[in-house]
Coordinates of C-alpha atoms and ligand atoms in Angstrom, one line a residue:
M3 CA -15.5 -59.3 -150.4
L4 CA -12.3 -60.8 -151.6
T5 CA -11.7 -60.8 -155.4
Y6 CA -9.3 -63.2 -157.0
Y7 CA -8.4 -61.6 -160.3
N8 CA -7.2 -63.7 -163.2
H9 CA -4.1 -61.7 -164.2
L10 CA -3.6 -64.0 -167.3
H11 CA -7.2 -63.6 -168.6
S12 CA -6.1 -61.6 -171.6
Q13 CA -3.9 -64.4 -172.8
H14 CA -7.1 -65.9 -174.1
Q15 CA -8.2 -63.6 -177.0
G16 CA -10.2 -65.4 -179.7
K17 CA -10.2 -63.8 -183.1
L18 CA -13.3 -65.2 -184.8
E19 CA -16.3 -67.4 -183.9
M20 CA -18.7 -69.2 -186.3
F21 CA -22.1 -67.5 -186.4
R22 CA -24.8 -67.9 -189.1
G23 CA -22.4 -69.2 -191.7
Q24 CA -19.8 -66.6 -191.2
L25 CA -16.8 -66.1 -189.0
V26 CA -17.5 -63.0 -186.9
P27 CA -15.5 -61.2 -184.2
C28 CA -15.7 -62.9 -180.8
F29 CA -18.2 -61.5 -178.3
E30 CA -16.2 -62.8 -175.3
V31 CA -13.4 -60.2 -175.2
P32 CA -10.8 -59.3 -172.6
A33 CA -12.3 -55.8 -172.1
R34 CA -15.2 -57.5 -170.2
V35 CA -13.1 -58.3 -167.2
D36 CA -11.1 -55.1 -167.5
H37 CA -14.3 -53.2 -167.0
V38 CA -15.3 -55.2 -163.9
L39 CA -11.8 -54.8 -162.4
A40 CA -11.9 -51.0 -163.0
E41 CA -15.4 -50.7 -161.4
L42 CA -14.3 -52.7 -158.4
K43 CA -11.3 -50.4 -157.9
A44 CA -13.4 -47.2 -158.5
R45 CA -15.9 -48.3 -155.8
K46 CA -13.1 -49.6 -153.5
L47 CA -15.1 -52.8 -153.1
G48 CA -13.0 -55.2 -151.0
T49 CA -9.6 -56.6 -151.7
I50 CA -8.2 -57.7 -155.1
L51 CA -5.7 -60.6 -154.9
P52 CA -3.9 -62.8 -157.4
P53 CA -5.0 -66.5 -157.3
E54 CA -3.1 -69.1 -155.3
P55 CA -1.5 -71.6 -157.6
F56 CA -3.0 -75.1 -157.5
D57 CA -1.7 -78.3 -158.9
D58 CA -3.3 -79.7 -162.0
S59 CA -4.6 -82.6 -159.9
A60 CA -7.1 -80.0 -158.4
L61 CA -8.9 -80.1 -161.8
K62 CA -9.4 -83.9 -161.8
G63 CA -12.4 -83.8 -159.4
V64 CA -14.4 -82.2 -162.3
H65 CA -12.6 -82.9 -165.6
S66 CA -11.4 -86.1 -167.3
Q67 CA -7.7 -86.7 -167.6
R68 CA -7.8 -87.2 -171.4
Y69 CA -9.6 -83.8 -171.8
L70 CA -7.1 -82.0 -169.6
D71 CA -4.2 -83.6 -171.5
F72 CA -5.8 -82.5 -174.7
L73 CA -6.3 -78.9 -173.6
A74 CA -2.8 -78.6 -172.3
S75 CA -1.2 -79.6 -175.6
A76 CA -3.8 -78.5 -178.1
W77 CA -2.1 -75.3 -179.2
D78 CA 1.2 -76.9 -179.8
E79 CA -0.4 -79.7 -181.8
W80 CA -2.3 -77.1 -183.9
V81 CA 0.9 -75.2 -184.7
A82 CA 2.8 -78.5 -185.4
L83 CA 0.3 -79.3 -188.1
D84 CA 1.3 -76.1 -190.0
P85 CA 3.5 -73.3 -188.8
A86 CA 1.0 -70.8 -190.4
N87 CA -1.6 -72.0 -187.9
A88 CA 0.2 -69.8 -185.3
Q89 CA -1.6 -66.9 -187.0
R90 CA -5.1 -68.3 -186.6
D91 CA -7.1 -69.9 -183.8
A92 CA -8.3 -73.5 -183.8
L93 CA -12.0 -74.2 -184.2
P94 CA -13.7 -77.6 -184.4
S95 CA -15.6 -78.7 -187.5
V96 CA -16.7 -82.3 -187.0
W97 CA -18.4 -84.0 -184.0
P98 CA -19.1 -87.6 -182.9
V99 CA -22.8 -87.2 -182.5
R100 CA -25.1 -90.1 -181.4
S101 CA -24.2 -93.3 -183.4
L102 CA -20.5 -92.1 -183.8
R103 CA -18.0 -93.3 -181.3
S104 CA -16.6 -91.1 -178.6
D105 CA -14.7 -93.8 -176.7
V106 CA -11.9 -93.9 -179.3
L107 CA -9.3 -91.2 -179.0
P108 CA -8.4 -90.4 -182.7
A109 CA -4.9 -89.4 -183.6
N110 CA -6.2 -86.7 -186.0
F111 CA -6.2 -83.3 -184.3
A112 CA -9.4 -82.1 -185.9
A113 CA -11.1 -85.3 -184.8
R114 CA -10.0 -84.7 -181.2
M115 CA -11.1 -81.0 -181.4
G116 CA -14.6 -82.3 -182.2
L117 CA -14.5 -85.1 -179.6
F118 CA -13.8 -82.5 -176.9
S119 CA -16.2 -79.7 -177.9
M120 CA -19.8 -78.8 -178.4
D121 CA -19.8 -75.9 -180.9
A122 CA -17.8 -73.9 -183.5
G123 CA -18.1 -70.7 -181.6
T124 CA -15.3 -71.3 -179.1
P125 CA -11.8 -70.6 -180.6
L126 CA -8.9 -72.2 -178.9
T127 CA -5.9 -69.8 -178.9
E128 CA -2.3 -69.8 -178.0
G129 CA -3.0 -68.5 -174.5
T130 CA -6.3 -70.4 -173.8
W131 CA -4.8 -73.0 -171.5
D132 CA -2.8 -70.5 -169.4
A133 CA -5.8 -68.2 -169.1
A134 CA -8.3 -71.0 -168.3
R135 CA -5.8 -72.6 -165.9
A136 CA -5.3 -69.3 -163.9
G137 CA -9.1 -68.8 -164.0
A138 CA -9.5 -72.2 -162.3
D139 CA -7.0 -71.1 -159.7
C140 CA -9.1 -68.1 -159.0
A141 CA -12.2 -70.2 -158.5
L142 CA -10.4 -72.6 -156.3
S143 CA -8.8 -69.8 -154.3
A144 CA -12.3 -68.2 -153.8
A145 CA -13.7 -71.5 -152.6
L146 CA -10.9 -72.0 -150.1
A147 CA -11.3 -68.5 -148.8
V148 CA -15.0 -69.1 -148.2
A149 CA -14.4 -72.5 -146.7
G150 CA -11.9 -70.8 -144.4
G151 CA -14.5 -68.4 -143.1
E152 CA -14.8 -65.5 -145.5
R153 CA -18.5 -64.6 -146.1
A154 CA -18.0 -64.2 -149.8
A155 CA -15.3 -64.2 -152.5
F156 CA -15.4 -63.4 -156.2
A157 CA -13.5 -65.2 -159.0
L158 CA -13.0 -62.5 -161.6
T159 CA -12.0 -64.4 -164.6
R160 CA -12.4 -65.3 -168.2
P161 CA -12.9 -67.4 -170.3
P162 CA -16.1 -68.3 -168.6
G163 CA -16.8 -71.9 -167.5
H164 CA -20.4 -73.1 -167.1
H165 CA -20.8 -74.6 -170.5
A166 CA -17.7 -76.7 -170.2
G167 CA -18.4 -80.3 -169.2
A168 CA -16.2 -83.0 -167.7
D169 CA -14.7 -83.6 -171.1
F170 CA -15.7 -80.9 -173.5
F171 CA -15.4 -77.2 -174.2
G172 CA -17.9 -74.8 -175.9
G173 CA -20.0 -71.7 -175.3
Y174 CA -16.7 -69.8 -174.8
C175 CA -15.9 -72.1 -171.8
F176 CA -13.0 -74.5 -171.2
L177 CA -12.6 -75.3 -167.5
N178 CA -15.8 -75.2 -165.4
N179 CA -14.8 -72.7 -162.7
A180 CA -18.1 -72.9 -160.8
A181 CA -18.0 -76.7 -160.7
L182 CA -14.4 -76.6 -159.5
A183 CA -15.4 -74.1 -156.8
A184 CA -18.3 -76.4 -155.7
Q185 CA -16.1 -79.5 -155.6
A186 CA -13.4 -77.6 -153.7
L187 CA -16.0 -76.6 -151.0
R188 CA -17.0 -80.3 -150.8
D189 CA -13.4 -81.3 -150.5
Q190 CA -13.1 -78.9 -147.6
G191 CA -15.7 -80.8 -145.7
I192 CA -18.8 -78.7 -146.5
E193 CA -21.4 -81.5 -147.0
R194 CA -24.2 -79.7 -149.0
V195 CA -23.2 -77.2 -151.7
A196 CA -25.7 -75.4 -154.0
I197 CA -24.9 -73.8 -157.3
L198 CA -27.1 -71.0 -158.6
D199 CA -26.6 -70.2 -162.2
I200 CA -28.0 -66.8 -163.2
D201 CA -26.2 -66.4 -166.5
Y202 CA -28.7 -65.9 -169.4
H203 CA -27.6 -69.3 -170.8
H204 CA -28.2 -72.6 -169.1
G205 CA -25.1 -74.0 -167.4
N206 CA -25.2 -77.3 -169.2
G207 CA -21.7 -78.3 -168.2
T208 CA -22.2 -77.6 -164.5
Q209 CA -25.6 -79.5 -164.5
A210 CA -24.1 -82.5 -166.2
I211 CA -21.1 -82.7 -163.9
F212 CA -23.3 -83.0 -160.8
Y213 CA -26.4 -84.6 -162.4
E214 CA -26.2 -87.9 -160.5
R215 CA -25.0 -86.4 -157.2
S216 CA -27.1 -85.5 -154.2
D217 CA -24.3 -83.5 -152.4
V218 CA -24.2 -80.6 -155.0
Y219 CA -27.6 -79.0 -155.9
F220 CA -27.8 -77.2 -159.2
T221 CA -30.4 -74.7 -160.1
S222 CA -30.4 -72.3 -163.1
I223 CA -32.5 -69.4 -164.4
H224 CA -32.0 -68.9 -168.1
G225 CA -33.4 -68.3 -171.6
D226 CA -35.7 -71.2 -172.7
P227 CA -33.4 -73.6 -174.6
H228 CA -36.1 -74.2 -177.2
T229 CA -34.9 -70.9 -178.6
E230 CA -31.7 -70.1 -176.7
Y231 CA -28.2 -71.5 -176.6
P232 CA -27.2 -74.2 -175.5
F233 CA -30.5 -75.6 -176.9
Y234 CA -29.9 -79.3 -175.9
L235 CA -30.1 -79.0 -172.1
G236 CA -31.8 -76.8 -169.5
Y237 CA -35.5 -77.9 -169.7
A238 CA -37.7 -77.9 -166.7
D239 CA -38.1 -81.7 -166.6
E240 CA -34.4 -82.2 -165.9
L241 CA -34.5 -83.1 -162.2
G242 CA -31.4 -85.2 -161.7
A243 CA -30.8 -88.9 -162.1
G244 CA -29.9 -91.8 -159.8
A245 CA -28.7 -90.6 -156.5
G246 CA -29.0 -87.1 -157.9
L247 CA -32.8 -87.3 -158.6
G248 CA -34.4 -84.2 -157.0
F249 CA -31.1 -82.3 -156.8
N250 CA -31.4 -80.4 -160.1
R251 CA -33.9 -77.7 -161.0
N252 CA -34.2 -75.5 -164.1
W253 CA -36.2 -72.3 -164.6
P254 CA -36.3 -71.6 -168.4
L255 CA -37.9 -68.3 -169.1
P256 CA -39.0 -66.8 -172.5
R257 CA -37.1 -64.1 -174.4
G258 CA -38.1 -60.7 -173.3
T259 CA -38.5 -61.7 -169.6
G260 CA -38.2 -58.6 -167.4
F261 CA -37.0 -58.1 -163.8
E262 CA -40.3 -58.7 -162.0
V263 CA -40.8 -62.2 -163.4
W264 CA -37.0 -62.9 -163.2
R265 CA -36.8 -61.9 -159.6
A266 CA -39.9 -64.0 -158.6
T267 CA -38.1 -66.9 -160.2
L268 CA -35.0 -66.1 -158.2
Q269 CA -37.0 -66.3 -155.0
Q270 CA -38.2 -69.8 -156.1
A271 CA -34.7 -71.0 -156.8
L272 CA -33.5 -69.6 -153.5
A273 CA -36.3 -71.4 -151.7
C274 CA -35.2 -74.7 -153.3
I275 CA -31.6 -74.0 -152.1
A276 CA -32.9 -73.4 -148.6
E277 CA -35.0 -76.5 -148.7
F278 CA -32.0 -78.5 -149.8
G279 CA -30.2 -77.3 -146.7
A280 CA -27.2 -75.8 -148.5
Q281 CA -24.3 -74.8 -146.3
A282 CA -22.5 -72.9 -149.0
L283 CA -23.4 -71.3 -152.3
V284 CA -21.7 -70.9 -155.6
V285 CA -23.2 -68.3 -157.9
S286 CA -22.4 -68.5 -161.7
L287 CA -22.6 -64.8 -162.2
G288 CA -23.4 -64.1 -165.8
M289 CA -24.4 -60.5 -166.6
D290 CA -26.0 -61.3 -170.0
T291 CA -29.5 -60.9 -168.5
F292 CA -29.0 -57.2 -169.1
V293 CA -31.4 -55.5 -171.5
G294 CA -28.5 -54.3 -173.6
D295 CA -26.7 -57.6 -174.1
P296 CA -26.1 -58.2 -177.8
I297 CA -26.6 -62.0 -177.8
S298 CA -29.3 -62.5 -175.1
G299 CA -33.0 -61.8 -174.6
F300 CA -33.9 -60.7 -171.0
S301 CA -34.4 -57.1 -170.0
L302 CA -32.9 -56.5 -166.6
Q303 CA -31.7 -52.9 -166.0
S304 CA -28.4 -51.9 -164.3
A305 CA -30.1 -50.8 -161.0
D306 CA -31.9 -54.2 -160.8
Y307 CA -28.5 -55.9 -160.1
L308 CA -28.3 -54.1 -156.7
Q309 CA -31.5 -55.8 -155.7
V310 CA -30.2 -59.2 -157.1
G311 CA -27.2 -58.9 -154.8
E312 CA -29.4 -58.1 -151.8
D313 CA -31.7 -61.1 -152.5
L314 CA -28.6 -63.3 -152.7
A315 CA -27.3 -62.0 -149.4
K316 CA -30.6 -62.8 -147.7
A317 CA -29.9 -66.5 -148.4
G318 CA -27.4 -66.1 -145.6
L319 CA -24.9 -68.5 -147.1
P320 CA -21.1 -68.3 -147.5
T321 CA -20.9 -67.5 -151.2
V322 CA -18.5 -67.9 -154.0
F323 CA -19.2 -65.7 -157.0
V324 CA -17.8 -66.9 -160.3
F325 CA -17.9 -64.5 -163.3
E326 CA -19.5 -66.0 -166.4
G327 CA -21.0 -64.2 -169.4
G328 CA -22.1 -60.6 -170.1
Y329 CA -21.3 -59.1 -173.5
A330 CA -22.6 -55.5 -173.2
V331 CA -19.0 -54.6 -172.6
A332 CA -19.4 -51.0 -171.6
E333 CA -22.0 -51.8 -168.9
V334 CA -20.7 -55.2 -167.6
G335 CA -18.5 -53.6 -164.9
T336 CA -21.3 -51.5 -163.4
N337 CA -23.8 -54.4 -163.6
A338 CA -21.5 -57.1 -162.0
V339 CA -20.3 -54.8 -159.3
N340 CA -23.9 -53.7 -158.5
V341 CA -24.6 -57.4 -157.6
L342 CA -21.5 -57.5 -155.4
Q343 CA -22.3 -54.2 -153.7
G344 CA -25.9 -55.2 -153.2
F345 CA -24.7 -58.4 -151.6
D346 CA -22.3 -56.5 -149.3
Ligands
LIG27 C1 -21.6 -68.2 -173.0 B1 -22.1 -67.8 -171.7 C2 -23.7 -65.7 -180.7 C3 -24.0 -67.2 -180.7 C4 -24.0 -67.7 -179.2 C5 -22.8 -69.2 -177.7 C6 -23.1 -68.4 -176.6 C7 -22.3 -68.7 -175.4 C8 -22.6 -67.9 -174.1 N1 -22.8 -65.4 -181.7 N2 -22.9 -68.6 -179.0 O1 -23.2 -68.5 -171.2 O2 -22.4 -66.4 -171.5
LIG28 ZN1 -24.4 -66.6 -171.0

């Protein structure tokens, strides 16, 4: 297993997120990735490499130009509004829902923050762009390694990516690393790519990016969006559209779901991937299905993740793992590396 480690991840360090009417400390913290890296080293699992640098044009297969331009300059614009802003992160507070226009690009910075986002829980910080950009390099590097013949590679990065859409951030995500990896595999000539999202939260961004395409199959096991973030996508009746009809499959499960039911669902998702005829697999590896996760509701145990890795390996596909969520910080290293060790 090759691991591409985002050496700039800690440049992104949000201070506060909006939660139930208050600003509370961010759950998505640098220590998450530090623990995974330490555990990889402790178990001597494979090789840890810095990412290859990719040109910004590598992001354009997934994200819109105006969104990328916004992200690249957002912090400077924020500080230009008021030098005191350098001491606080930027959060959106207004959104162009439904009858409001999202075709117009407003000059006002707060208006553009809302245009390009989905929630007030995702602070944009001084180092967000550099961290997200290096994270994308990790995902692209992992995809190229796998396209070049490696059995598996792991993009160890934060911020996570699967909630980020073609032109919006949210759910702690800015650039969709899993989507970038899948697109890179396609660009390397692999005709059928599957994405399996096993984060507790539905990967709404990834689903939307590939929803009308038949070359990238998306399937996700997650907390039922009737009660769980991201609420507005991830239902079982979302099967794809246009040319993509039949190439999207969601498996919402109730809060409290344990490993037996979760694993049976994993087998169903893997059967769909096999039926699709996938030639490569991207796994959105969120570890927030863990029983101790502070913001999630499944009850997988640490040892279960060894079995998850074994089940994924049985799919027999060249595999790119992309790190997503997982907020039980002390256990996230053990749990993530259990998946990788089980796979190996
Ligand atoms: C990102 B990923 C808790 C509210 C939840 C959004 C959760 C994003 C999860 N304060 N806010 O899928 O792990
Ligand atoms: Zn999650």
